[in-house]
XYZ file of C-alpha atoms in Angstrom:
194
model
C 0.000 0.000 0.000
C 1.329 3.411 -0.923
C 1.846 6.164 1.646
C -0.970 8.152 0.007
C -3.466 5.314 0.442
C -2.318 4.694 4.022
C -2.911 8.366 4.859
C -6.369 8.195 3.303
C -7.203 5.043 5.261
C -6.346 6.800 8.549
C -8.892 9.526 7.741
C -11.861 7.229 7.008
C -13.270 7.261 10.593
C -13.324 11.096 10.802
C -14.790 11.251 7.294
C -17.579 8.852 8.270
C -18.288 10.753 11.486
C -18.545 14.082 9.669
C -20.579 12.605 6.804
C -23.047 11.001 9.225
C -23.505 14.253 11.124
C -23.734 16.256 7.913
C -26.178 14.044 6.014
C -28.026 12.592 9.017
C -28.735 9.486 6.967
C -26.839 6.181 7.028
C -27.006 5.353 3.331
C -26.305 8.944 2.237
C -23.374 8.959 4.668
C -21.907 5.827 3.114
C -22.440 7.185 -0.396
C -20.787 10.496 0.489
C -17.749 8.800 2.042
C -17.426 6.451 -0.931
C -17.756 9.310 -3.434
C -15.143 11.265 -1.491
C -12.691 8.363 -1.425
C -13.181 7.571 -5.116
C -12.639 11.236 -6.003
C -9.530 11.446 -3.794
C -8.010 8.350 -5.369
C -8.754 9.667 -8.854
C -7.177 13.024 -7.963
C -4.109 11.614 -6.194
C -1.877 13.549 -8.577
C -3.274 16.838 -7.187
C -2.400 16.104 -3.554
C 0.880 17.600 -2.407
C 2.874 15.440 0.041
C 3.414 17.146 3.364
C 0.095 19.002 3.262
C -2.896 18.332 5.500
C -4.562 15.166 4.166
C -7.599 15.582 6.444
C -8.289 19.105 5.218
C -7.888 17.985 1.605
C -10.317 15.071 2.058
C -12.829 17.199 3.951
C -12.707 19.772 1.148
C -13.476 17.032 -1.359
C -16.293 15.774 0.884
C -17.742 19.261 1.260
C -17.761 19.755 -2.508
C -19.280 16.307 -3.082
C -22.019 17.068 -0.533
C -22.789 20.454 -2.105
C -23.100 18.759 -5.498
C -25.381 16.063 -4.062
C -27.622 18.603 -2.317
C -27.899 20.715 -5.466
C -28.708 17.632 -7.508
C -31.360 16.537 -5.005
C -32.922 20.007 -5.083
C -33.075 19.945 -8.886
C -34.660 16.497 -8.827
C -37.113 17.518 -6.120
C -36.029 14.853 -3.646
C -37.192 15.257 -0.060
C -35.861 14.037 3.253
C -37.910 11.732 5.470
C -37.608 13.068 9.017
C -38.855 9.815 10.548
C -36.142 7.892 8.714
C -33.499 10.252 10.052
C -34.563 9.726 13.648
C -33.195 6.189 13.425
C -29.648 7.586 13.110
C -29.529 8.712 16.737
C -27.021 7.135 19.084
C -28.451 4.506 21.419
C -27.571 4.741 25.098
C -28.719 3.154 28.345
C -29.054 6.487 30.161
C -32.463 7.956 29.233
C -31.356 11.481 30.170
C -28.383 11.324 27.826
C -30.534 9.773 25.099
C -33.055 12.600 25.437
C -30.307 15.221 25.356
C -28.747 13.640 22.264
C -32.151 13.558 20.600
C -32.726 17.229 21.467
C -29.263 18.152 20.171
C -29.867 16.225 16.965
C -33.221 17.957 16.406
C -31.770 21.371 17.240
C -28.782 20.835 14.950
C -31.178 19.952 12.126
C -32.863 23.351 12.625
C -29.627 25.318 12.296
C -28.944 26.625 8.764
C -26.632 24.316 6.828
C -23.769 26.805 6.504
C -23.698 27.207 10.302
C -24.167 23.460 10.903
C -21.160 22.669 8.696
C -18.910 24.945 10.730
C -20.232 23.568 14.042
C -19.519 20.029 12.859
C -16.039 20.787 11.524
C -14.880 22.816 14.522
C -16.932 21.222 17.304
C -17.201 17.587 16.237
C -13.991 17.156 14.281
C -11.894 19.599 16.322
C -10.573 21.382 13.250
C -8.949 24.769 13.474
C -10.758 27.805 12.114
C -8.123 28.007 9.379
C -8.735 24.420 8.244
C -12.511 24.880 8.337
C -12.161 28.065 6.264
C -10.027 26.231 3.704
C -12.451 23.295 3.507
C -15.506 25.507 3.039
C -13.658 28.035 0.827
C -14.697 31.022 2.929
C -12.718 33.639 4.895
C -11.837 32.869 8.502
C -14.059 35.739 9.677
C -17.004 33.982 8.049
C -16.129 30.819 9.983
C -16.119 32.747 13.254
C -19.406 34.444 12.419
C -21.153 31.214 11.365
C -19.844 29.398 14.421
C -21.044 32.127 16.764
C -24.484 32.330 15.160
C -24.768 28.542 15.055
C -23.854 28.180 18.723
C -26.349 30.899 19.647
C -29.046 29.128 17.647
C -28.259 25.789 19.322
C -28.363 27.410 22.770
C -31.758 28.889 22.056
C -33.207 25.805 20.407
C -32.102 23.668 23.333
C -33.479 26.139 25.870
C -30.067 26.958 27.315
C -30.603 30.716 27.374
C -29.018 33.597 25.568
C -25.359 34.552 25.364
C -24.199 36.465 28.391
C -21.687 38.633 26.539
C -24.437 40.797 25.053
C -23.388 40.072 21.463
C -25.601 41.388 18.673
C -27.363 38.048 18.253
C -28.438 38.027 21.889
C -30.992 40.734 21.098
C -32.969 38.663 18.568
C -34.361 35.162 18.725
C -33.236 32.545 16.227
C -36.682 32.677 14.629
C -36.543 36.479 14.279
C -33.087 36.303 12.687
C -34.221 33.639 10.249
C -37.816 34.772 9.710
C -39.418 31.497 10.758
C -41.471 31.131 13.914
C -41.659 27.341 13.503
C -37.932 26.944 14.115
C -38.046 28.712 17.484
C -37.633 26.739 20.687
C -41.312 27.354 21.491
C -42.294 26.081 18.070
C -40.332 22.900 18.687
C -41.973 22.376 22.054
C -45.430 23.065 20.658
C -44.978 20.751 17.702
C -43.462 18.068 19.934
C -46.557 18.225 22.120
C -48.804 17.516 19.099
C -46.884 14.463 17.924
């Protein structure tokens, strides 16, 4: 096995973790990882030894996911929310299971551009610089999306507003995004009807 392929193999678990969190669907996750790996192997000649393999693979994965989402939108495909609920982590502690379920639902409510940054920085532990390179945006945009995404998660999970008095603390998530159904109250109300 070549050094290139060995480096790719080491990155498969983080790729799967990010793909699962990003797509929230087991089969789409597997397809995204496979598409990413196939693309990386086909583009081996473009990788420069000594550079960050993880960032390179995550950039490929991001681009593959964007292409898949655009294609699905053109084809009018929809996502089955009930099917996605089966992707939650099982645990024996009901409190932890409930919290994971709430986090999963809240994360699904956060706009995709913010969710991507939360997953790259929070879940994968990437630096702001690497996340900016993967998403092809300036580092200031990463900071902004991360801050707004964290604020939205706090609100959606009923954890209260930021205490630093930042500009987003003055508006609710729903007000910022123009959708009352995505507010924490809307989630609680709709959960009570289910």
